[in-house]
PDB file of C-alpha atoms in Angstrom:
ATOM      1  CA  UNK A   1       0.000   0.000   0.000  1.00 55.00           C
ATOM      2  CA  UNK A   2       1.783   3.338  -1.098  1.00 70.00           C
ATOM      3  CA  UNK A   3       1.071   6.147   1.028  1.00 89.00           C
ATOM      4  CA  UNK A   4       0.698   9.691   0.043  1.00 94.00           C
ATOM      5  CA  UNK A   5       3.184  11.777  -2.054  1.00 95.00           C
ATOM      6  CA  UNK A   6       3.794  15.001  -2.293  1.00 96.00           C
ATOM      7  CA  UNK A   7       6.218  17.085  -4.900  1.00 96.00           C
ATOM      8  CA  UNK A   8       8.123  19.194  -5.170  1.00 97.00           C
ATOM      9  CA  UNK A   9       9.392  19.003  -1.426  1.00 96.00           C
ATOM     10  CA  UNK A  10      11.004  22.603  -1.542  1.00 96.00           C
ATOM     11  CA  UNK A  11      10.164  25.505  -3.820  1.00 96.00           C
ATOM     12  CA  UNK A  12      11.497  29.415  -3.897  1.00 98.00           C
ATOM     13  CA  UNK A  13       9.254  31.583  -5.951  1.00 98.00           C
ATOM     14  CA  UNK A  14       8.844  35.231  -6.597  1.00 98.00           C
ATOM     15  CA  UNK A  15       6.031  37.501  -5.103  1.00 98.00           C
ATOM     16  CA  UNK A  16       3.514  37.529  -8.118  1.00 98.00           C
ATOM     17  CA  UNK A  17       4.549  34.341  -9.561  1.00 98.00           C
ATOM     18  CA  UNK A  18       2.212  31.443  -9.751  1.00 98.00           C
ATOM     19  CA  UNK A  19       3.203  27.702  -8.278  1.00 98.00           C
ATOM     20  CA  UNK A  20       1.599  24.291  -8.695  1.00 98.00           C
ATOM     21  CA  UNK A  21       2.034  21.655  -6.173  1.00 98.00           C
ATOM     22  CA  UNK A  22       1.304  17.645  -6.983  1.00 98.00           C
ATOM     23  CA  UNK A  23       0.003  15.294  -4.531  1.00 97.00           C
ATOM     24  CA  UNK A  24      -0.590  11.487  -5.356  1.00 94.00           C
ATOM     25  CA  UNK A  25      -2.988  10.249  -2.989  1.00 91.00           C
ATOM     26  CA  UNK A  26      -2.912   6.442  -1.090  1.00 88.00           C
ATOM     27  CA  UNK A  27      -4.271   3.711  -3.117  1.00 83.00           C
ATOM     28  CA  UNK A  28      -8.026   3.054  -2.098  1.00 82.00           C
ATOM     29  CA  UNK A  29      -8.768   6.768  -1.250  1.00 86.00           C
ATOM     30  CA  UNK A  30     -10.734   8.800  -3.254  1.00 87.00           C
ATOM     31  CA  UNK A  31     -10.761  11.904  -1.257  1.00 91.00           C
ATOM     32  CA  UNK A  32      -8.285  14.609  -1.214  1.00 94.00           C
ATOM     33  CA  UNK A  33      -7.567  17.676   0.955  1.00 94.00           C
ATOM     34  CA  UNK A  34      -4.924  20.305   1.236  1.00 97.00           C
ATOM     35  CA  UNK A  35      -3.398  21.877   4.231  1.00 97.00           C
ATOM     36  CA  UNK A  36      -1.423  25.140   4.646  1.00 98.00           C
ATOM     37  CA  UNK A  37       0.518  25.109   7.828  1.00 97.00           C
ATOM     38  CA  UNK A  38       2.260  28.852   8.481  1.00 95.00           C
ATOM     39  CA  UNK A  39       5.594  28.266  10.971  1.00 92.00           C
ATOM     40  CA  UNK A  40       4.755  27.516  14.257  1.00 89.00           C
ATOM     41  CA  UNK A  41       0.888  27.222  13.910  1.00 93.00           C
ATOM     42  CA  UNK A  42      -1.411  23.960  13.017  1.00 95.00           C
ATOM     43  CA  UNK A  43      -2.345  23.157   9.491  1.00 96.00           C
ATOM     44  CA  UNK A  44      -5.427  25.432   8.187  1.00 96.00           C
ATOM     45  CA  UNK A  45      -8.070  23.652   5.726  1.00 95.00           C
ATOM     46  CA  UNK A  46      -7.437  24.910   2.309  1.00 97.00           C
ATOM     47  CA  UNK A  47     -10.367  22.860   0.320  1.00 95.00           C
ATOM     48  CA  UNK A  48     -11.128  19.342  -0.721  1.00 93.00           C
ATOM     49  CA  UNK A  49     -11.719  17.067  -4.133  1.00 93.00           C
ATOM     50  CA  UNK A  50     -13.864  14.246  -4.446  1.00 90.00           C
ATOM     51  CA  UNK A  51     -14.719  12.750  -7.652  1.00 87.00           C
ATOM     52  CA  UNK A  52     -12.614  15.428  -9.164  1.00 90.00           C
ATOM     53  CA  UNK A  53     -15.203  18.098  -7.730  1.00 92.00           C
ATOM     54  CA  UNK A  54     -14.456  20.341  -4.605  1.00 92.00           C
ATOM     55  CA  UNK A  55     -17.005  20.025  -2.074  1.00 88.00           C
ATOM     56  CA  UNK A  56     -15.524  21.885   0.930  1.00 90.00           C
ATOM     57  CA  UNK A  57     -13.337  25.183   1.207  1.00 93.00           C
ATOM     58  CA  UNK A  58     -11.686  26.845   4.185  1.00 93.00           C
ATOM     59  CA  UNK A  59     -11.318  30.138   4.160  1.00 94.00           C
ATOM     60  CA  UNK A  60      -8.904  30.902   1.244  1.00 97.00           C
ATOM     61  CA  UNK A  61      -9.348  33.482  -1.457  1.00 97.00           C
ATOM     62  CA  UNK A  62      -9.851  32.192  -5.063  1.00 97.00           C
ATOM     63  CA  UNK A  63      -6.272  32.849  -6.063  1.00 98.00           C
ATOM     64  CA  UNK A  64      -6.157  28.814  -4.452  1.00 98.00           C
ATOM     65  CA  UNK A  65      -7.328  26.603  -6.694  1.00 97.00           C
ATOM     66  CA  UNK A  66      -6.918  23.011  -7.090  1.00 96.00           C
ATOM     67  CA  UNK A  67      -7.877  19.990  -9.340  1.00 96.00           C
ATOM     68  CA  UNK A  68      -8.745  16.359  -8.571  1.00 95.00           C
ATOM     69  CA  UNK A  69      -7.353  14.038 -11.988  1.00 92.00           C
ATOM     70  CA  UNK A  70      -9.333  10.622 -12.456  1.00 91.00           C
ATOM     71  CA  UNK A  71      -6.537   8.430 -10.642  1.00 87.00           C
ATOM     72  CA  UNK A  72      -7.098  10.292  -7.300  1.00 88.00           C
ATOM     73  CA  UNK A  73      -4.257  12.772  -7.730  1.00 92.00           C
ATOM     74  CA  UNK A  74      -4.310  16.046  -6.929  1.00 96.00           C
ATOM     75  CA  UNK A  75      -2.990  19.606  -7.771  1.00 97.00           C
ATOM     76  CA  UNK A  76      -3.067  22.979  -5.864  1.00 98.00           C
ATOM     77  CA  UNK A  77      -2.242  25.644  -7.463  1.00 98.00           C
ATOM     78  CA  UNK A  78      -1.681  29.185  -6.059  1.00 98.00           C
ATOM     79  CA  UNK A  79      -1.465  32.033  -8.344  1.00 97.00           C
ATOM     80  CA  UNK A  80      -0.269  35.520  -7.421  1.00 98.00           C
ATOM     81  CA  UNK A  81       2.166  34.805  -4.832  1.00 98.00           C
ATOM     82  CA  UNK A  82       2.037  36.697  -1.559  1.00 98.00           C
ATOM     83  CA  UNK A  83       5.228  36.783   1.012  1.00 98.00           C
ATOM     84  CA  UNK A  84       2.463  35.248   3.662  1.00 97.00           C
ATOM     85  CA  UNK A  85       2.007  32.699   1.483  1.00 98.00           C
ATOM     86  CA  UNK A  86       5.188  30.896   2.424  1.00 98.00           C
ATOM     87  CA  UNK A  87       4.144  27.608   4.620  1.00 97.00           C
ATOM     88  CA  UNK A  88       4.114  23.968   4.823  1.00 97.00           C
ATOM     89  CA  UNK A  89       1.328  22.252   2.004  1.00 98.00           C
ATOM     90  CA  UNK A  90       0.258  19.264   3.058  1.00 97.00           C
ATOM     91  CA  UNK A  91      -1.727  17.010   0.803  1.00 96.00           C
ATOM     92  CA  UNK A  92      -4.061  14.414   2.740  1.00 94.00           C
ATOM     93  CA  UNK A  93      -5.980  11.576   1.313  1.00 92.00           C
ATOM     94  CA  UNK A  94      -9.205   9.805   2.951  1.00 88.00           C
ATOM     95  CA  UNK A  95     -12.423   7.856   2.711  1.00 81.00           C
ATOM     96  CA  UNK A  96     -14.177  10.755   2.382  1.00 71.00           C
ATOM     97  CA  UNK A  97     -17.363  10.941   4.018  1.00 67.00           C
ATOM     98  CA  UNK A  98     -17.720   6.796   3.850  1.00 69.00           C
ATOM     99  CA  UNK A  99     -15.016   6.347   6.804  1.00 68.00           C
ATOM    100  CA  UNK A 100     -14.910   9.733   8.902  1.00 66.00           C
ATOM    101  CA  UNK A 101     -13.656   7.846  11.442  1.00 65.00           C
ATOM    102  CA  UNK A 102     -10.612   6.537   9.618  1.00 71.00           C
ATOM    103  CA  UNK A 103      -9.197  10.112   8.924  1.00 76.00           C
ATOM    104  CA  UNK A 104      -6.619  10.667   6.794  1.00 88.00           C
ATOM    105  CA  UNK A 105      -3.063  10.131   5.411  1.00 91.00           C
ATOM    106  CA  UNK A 106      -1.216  12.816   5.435  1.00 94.00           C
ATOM    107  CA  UNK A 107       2.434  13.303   3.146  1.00 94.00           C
ATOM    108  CA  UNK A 108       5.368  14.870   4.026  1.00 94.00           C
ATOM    109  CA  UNK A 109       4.628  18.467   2.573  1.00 95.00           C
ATOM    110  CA  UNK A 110       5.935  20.916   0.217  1.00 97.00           C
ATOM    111  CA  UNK A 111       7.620  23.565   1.469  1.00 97.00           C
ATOM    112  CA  UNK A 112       6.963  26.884  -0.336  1.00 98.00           C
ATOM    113  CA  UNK A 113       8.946  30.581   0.240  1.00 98.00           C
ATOM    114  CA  UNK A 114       8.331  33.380  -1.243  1.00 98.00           C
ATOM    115  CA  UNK A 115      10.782  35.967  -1.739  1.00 97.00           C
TER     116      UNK A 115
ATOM    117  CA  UNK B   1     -17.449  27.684  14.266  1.00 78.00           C
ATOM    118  CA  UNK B   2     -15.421  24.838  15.835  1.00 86.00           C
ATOM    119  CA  UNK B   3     -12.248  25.882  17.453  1.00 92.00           C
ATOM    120  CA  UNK B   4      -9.313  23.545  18.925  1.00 96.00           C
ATOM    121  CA  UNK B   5      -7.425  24.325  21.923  1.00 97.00           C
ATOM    122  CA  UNK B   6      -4.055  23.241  23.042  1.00 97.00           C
ATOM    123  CA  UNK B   7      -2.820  25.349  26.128  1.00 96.00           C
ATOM    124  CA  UNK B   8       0.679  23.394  26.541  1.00 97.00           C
ATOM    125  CA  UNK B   9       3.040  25.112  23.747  1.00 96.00           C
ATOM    126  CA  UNK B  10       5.943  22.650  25.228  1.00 97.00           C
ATOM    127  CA  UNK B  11       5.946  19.641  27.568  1.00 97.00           C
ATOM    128  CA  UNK B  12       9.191  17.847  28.492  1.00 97.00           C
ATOM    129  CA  UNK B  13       8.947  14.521  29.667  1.00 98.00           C
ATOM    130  CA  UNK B  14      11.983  11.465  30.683  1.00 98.00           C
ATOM    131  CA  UNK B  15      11.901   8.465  28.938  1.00 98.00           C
ATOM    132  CA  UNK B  16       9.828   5.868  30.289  1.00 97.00           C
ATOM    133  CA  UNK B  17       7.622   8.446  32.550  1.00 98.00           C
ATOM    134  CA  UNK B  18       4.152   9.225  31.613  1.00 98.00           C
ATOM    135  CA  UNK B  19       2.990  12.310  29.905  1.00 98.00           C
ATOM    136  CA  UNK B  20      -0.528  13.906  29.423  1.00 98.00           C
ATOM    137  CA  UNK B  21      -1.257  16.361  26.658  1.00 98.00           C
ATOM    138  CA  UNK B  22      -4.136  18.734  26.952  1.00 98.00           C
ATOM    139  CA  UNK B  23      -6.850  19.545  24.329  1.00 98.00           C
ATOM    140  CA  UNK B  24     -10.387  21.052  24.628  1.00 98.00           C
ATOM    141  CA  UNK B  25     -12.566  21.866  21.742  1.00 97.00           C
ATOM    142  CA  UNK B  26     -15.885  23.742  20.910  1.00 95.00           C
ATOM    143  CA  UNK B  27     -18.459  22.890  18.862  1.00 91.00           C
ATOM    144  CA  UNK B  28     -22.512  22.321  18.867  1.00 90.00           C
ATOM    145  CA  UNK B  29     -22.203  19.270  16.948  1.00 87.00           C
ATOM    146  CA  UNK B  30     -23.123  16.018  18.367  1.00 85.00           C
ATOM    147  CA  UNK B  31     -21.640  13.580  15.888  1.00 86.00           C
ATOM    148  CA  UNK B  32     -17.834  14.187  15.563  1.00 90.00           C
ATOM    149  CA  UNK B  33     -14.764  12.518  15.668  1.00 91.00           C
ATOM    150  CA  UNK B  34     -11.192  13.550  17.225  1.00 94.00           C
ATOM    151  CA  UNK B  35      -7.857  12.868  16.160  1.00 95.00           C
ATOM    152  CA  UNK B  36      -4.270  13.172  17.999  1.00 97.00           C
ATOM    153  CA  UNK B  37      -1.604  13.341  15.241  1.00 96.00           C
ATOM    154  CA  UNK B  38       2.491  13.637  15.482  1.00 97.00           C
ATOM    155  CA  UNK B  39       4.304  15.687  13.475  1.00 96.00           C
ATOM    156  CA  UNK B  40       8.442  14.399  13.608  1.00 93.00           C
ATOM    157  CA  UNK B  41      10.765  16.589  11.713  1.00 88.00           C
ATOM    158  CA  UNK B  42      10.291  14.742   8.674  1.00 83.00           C
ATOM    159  CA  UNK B  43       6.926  17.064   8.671  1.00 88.00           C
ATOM    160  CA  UNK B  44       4.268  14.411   7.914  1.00 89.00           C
ATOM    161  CA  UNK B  45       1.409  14.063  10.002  1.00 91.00           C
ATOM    162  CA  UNK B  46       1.347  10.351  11.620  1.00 93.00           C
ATOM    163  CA  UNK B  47      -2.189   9.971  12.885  1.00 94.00           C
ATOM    164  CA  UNK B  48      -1.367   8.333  16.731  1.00 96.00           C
ATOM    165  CA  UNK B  49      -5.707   7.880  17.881  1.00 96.00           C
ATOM    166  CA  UNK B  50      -9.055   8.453  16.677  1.00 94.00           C
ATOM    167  CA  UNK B  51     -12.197   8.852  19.052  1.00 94.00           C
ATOM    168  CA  UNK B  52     -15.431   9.010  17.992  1.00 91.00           C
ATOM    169  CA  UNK B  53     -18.005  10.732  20.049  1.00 91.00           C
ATOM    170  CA  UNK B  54     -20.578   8.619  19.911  1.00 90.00           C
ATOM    171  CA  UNK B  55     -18.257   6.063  21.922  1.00 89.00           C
ATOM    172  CA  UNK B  56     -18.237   6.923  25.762  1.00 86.00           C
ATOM    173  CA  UNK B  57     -14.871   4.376  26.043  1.00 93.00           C
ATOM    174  CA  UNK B  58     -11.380   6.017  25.771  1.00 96.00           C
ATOM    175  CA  UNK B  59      -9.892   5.087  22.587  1.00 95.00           C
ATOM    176  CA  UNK B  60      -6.367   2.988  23.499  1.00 96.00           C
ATOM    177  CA  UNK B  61      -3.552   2.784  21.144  1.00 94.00           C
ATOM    178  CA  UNK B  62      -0.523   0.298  22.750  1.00 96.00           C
ATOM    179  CA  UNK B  63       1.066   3.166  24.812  1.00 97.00           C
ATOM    180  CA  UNK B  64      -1.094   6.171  23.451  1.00 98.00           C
ATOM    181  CA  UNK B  65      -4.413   6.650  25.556  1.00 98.00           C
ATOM    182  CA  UNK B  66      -6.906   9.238  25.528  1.00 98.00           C
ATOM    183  CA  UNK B  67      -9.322  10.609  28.211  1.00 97.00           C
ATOM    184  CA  UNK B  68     -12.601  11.741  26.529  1.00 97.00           C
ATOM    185  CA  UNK B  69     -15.191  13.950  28.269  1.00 96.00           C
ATOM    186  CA  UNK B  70     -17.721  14.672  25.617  1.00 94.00           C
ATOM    187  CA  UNK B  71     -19.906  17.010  28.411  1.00 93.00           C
ATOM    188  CA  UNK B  72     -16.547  19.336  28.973  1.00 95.00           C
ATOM    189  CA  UNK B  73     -15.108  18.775  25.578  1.00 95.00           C
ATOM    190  CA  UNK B  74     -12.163  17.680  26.701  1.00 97.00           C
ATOM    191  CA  UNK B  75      -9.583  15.623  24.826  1.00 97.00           C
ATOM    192  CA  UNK B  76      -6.064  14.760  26.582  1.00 98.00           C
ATOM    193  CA  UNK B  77      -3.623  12.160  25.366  1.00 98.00           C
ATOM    194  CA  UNK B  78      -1.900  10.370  27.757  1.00 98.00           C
ATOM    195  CA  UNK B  79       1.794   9.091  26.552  1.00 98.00           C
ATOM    196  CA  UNK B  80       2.691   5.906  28.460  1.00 98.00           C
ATOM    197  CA  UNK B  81       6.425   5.052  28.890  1.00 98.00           C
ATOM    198  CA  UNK B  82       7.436   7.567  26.517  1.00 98.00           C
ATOM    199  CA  UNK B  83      10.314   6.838  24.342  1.00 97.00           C
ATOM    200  CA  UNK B  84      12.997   9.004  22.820  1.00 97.00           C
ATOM    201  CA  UNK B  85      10.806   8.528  18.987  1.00 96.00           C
ATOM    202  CA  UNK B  86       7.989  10.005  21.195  1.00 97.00           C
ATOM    203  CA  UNK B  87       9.745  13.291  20.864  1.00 97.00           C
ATOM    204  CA  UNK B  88       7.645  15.331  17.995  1.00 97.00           C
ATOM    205  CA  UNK B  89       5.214  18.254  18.010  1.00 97.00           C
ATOM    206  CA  UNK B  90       1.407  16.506  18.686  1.00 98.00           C
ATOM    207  CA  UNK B  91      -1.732  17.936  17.590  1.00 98.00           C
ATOM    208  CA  UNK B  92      -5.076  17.475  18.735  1.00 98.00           C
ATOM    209  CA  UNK B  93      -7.431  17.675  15.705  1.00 96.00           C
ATOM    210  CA  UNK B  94     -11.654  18.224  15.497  1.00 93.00           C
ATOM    211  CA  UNK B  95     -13.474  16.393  12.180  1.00 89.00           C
ATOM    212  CA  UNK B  96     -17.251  16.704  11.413  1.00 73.00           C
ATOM    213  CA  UNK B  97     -17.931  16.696   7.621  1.00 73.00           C
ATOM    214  CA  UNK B  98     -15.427  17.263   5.389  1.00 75.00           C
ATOM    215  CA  UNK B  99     -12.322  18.895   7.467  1.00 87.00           C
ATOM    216  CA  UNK B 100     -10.024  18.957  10.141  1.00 91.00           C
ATOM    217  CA  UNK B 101     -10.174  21.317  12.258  1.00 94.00           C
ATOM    218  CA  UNK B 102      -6.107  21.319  14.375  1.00 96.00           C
ATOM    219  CA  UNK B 103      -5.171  23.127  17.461  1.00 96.00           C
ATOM    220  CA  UNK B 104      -1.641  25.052  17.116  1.00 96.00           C
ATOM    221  CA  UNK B 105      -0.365  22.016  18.480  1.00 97.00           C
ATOM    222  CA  UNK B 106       2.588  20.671  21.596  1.00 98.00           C
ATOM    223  CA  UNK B 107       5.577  20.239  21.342  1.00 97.00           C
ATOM    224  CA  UNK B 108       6.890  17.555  22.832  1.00 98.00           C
ATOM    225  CA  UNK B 109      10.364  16.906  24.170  1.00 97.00           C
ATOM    226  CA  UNK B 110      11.620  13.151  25.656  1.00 98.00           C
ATOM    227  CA  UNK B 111      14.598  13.534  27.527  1.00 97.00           C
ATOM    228  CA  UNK B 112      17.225  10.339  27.905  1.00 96.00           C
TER     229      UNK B 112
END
């Protein structure tokens, strides 16, 4: 069973510029979320895809977008770059609402700074 | 809106004594479920217990224990024996639909 993967791990962009992070999700789970966790603080909801729709959003503006593919995986992109956007993206896979218990699987993260 | 609380920025604990780490939560739900995840250096999130609320008996996870009080929503993991590889930052985490819902987490230190 693979788990979840995440790349790039580390990324330096520009203010303004626009970045695209991948996350492969763990075989069996159809559900994907991402995470943005600032230094120091717990990871914030950024939205989720299931069946390549979103149906849930934290409180992000639309400049965060994402896309779910067919095989499960998963992009978030982030256009506009803002210094506060610099922070840990973690990509999570689940059961979705079939197995709330089970919760999820996170990966290892992407680590994004803006300069 | 839910909200997660973790009061303990830092514990420090020496191996093989027991440690309890604090969490309280907020919400008007009634069907939930609540997490306590690790997050190592390596940065991934290792999910330690799960509790759902409907169960009134403490979820138990080898040396990982919780103490669930639904009426004060209160959440505490208790670390048993804690081992060097216990040393991490823990977060206590809230689900009801579609999210999770993390305190700013503990850190964590195990001390020889």
């Amino acid at each position: 069973e693979t788990g979840v993967t995440q790349s790039p791990t580390h990324l330096i962009k520009t203010r303004g510029q626009q970045v695209t992070l991948r996350c492969s999700s763990q075989s069996g789970h159809n559900t994907v979320s991402w995470y943005q966790q600032a230094l120091g603080q717990g990871p914030q909801f950024i939205f989720q895809y299931y069946r390549e729709e979103e149906n849930g959003r934290g409180n992000f503006p639309p400049r965060f977008s994402g896309l779910q593919f067919p095989n499960y995986s998963s992009e978030l992109n982030v256009n506009a770059l803002e210094l506060d956007d610099s922070a840990l993206y973690l990509c999570a896979s689940s059961l979705g609402r079939q197995r709330p218990a089970y919760g999820y699987t996170f990966g290892s993260g992407t680590r994004l700074t803006v300069v | 809106a839910q909200t997660v609380t973790q009061s303990q920025p830092e514990m420090s604990v020496q191996e093989a004594e027991t440690v309890t780490l604090s969490c309280t939560y907020d919400t008007s739900e009634n069907n939930y479920y609540l997490f306590w995840y690790k997050q190592p250096p390596s940065r991934q999130m290792i999910l330690v217990i799960r509790q759902e609320a409907y169960k009134q008996q403490n979820a138990t996870e080898n040396r990982f224990s919780v103490n669930f009080q639904k009426a004060a929503k209160s959440f505490s993991l208790k670390i048993s024996d804690s081992q060097l590889g216990d040393t991490a930052m823990y977060f206590c985490a809230f689900r009801n639909t579609d999210k999770l819902i993390f305190g700013t987490g503990t850190r964590l230190q195990v001390f020889p």
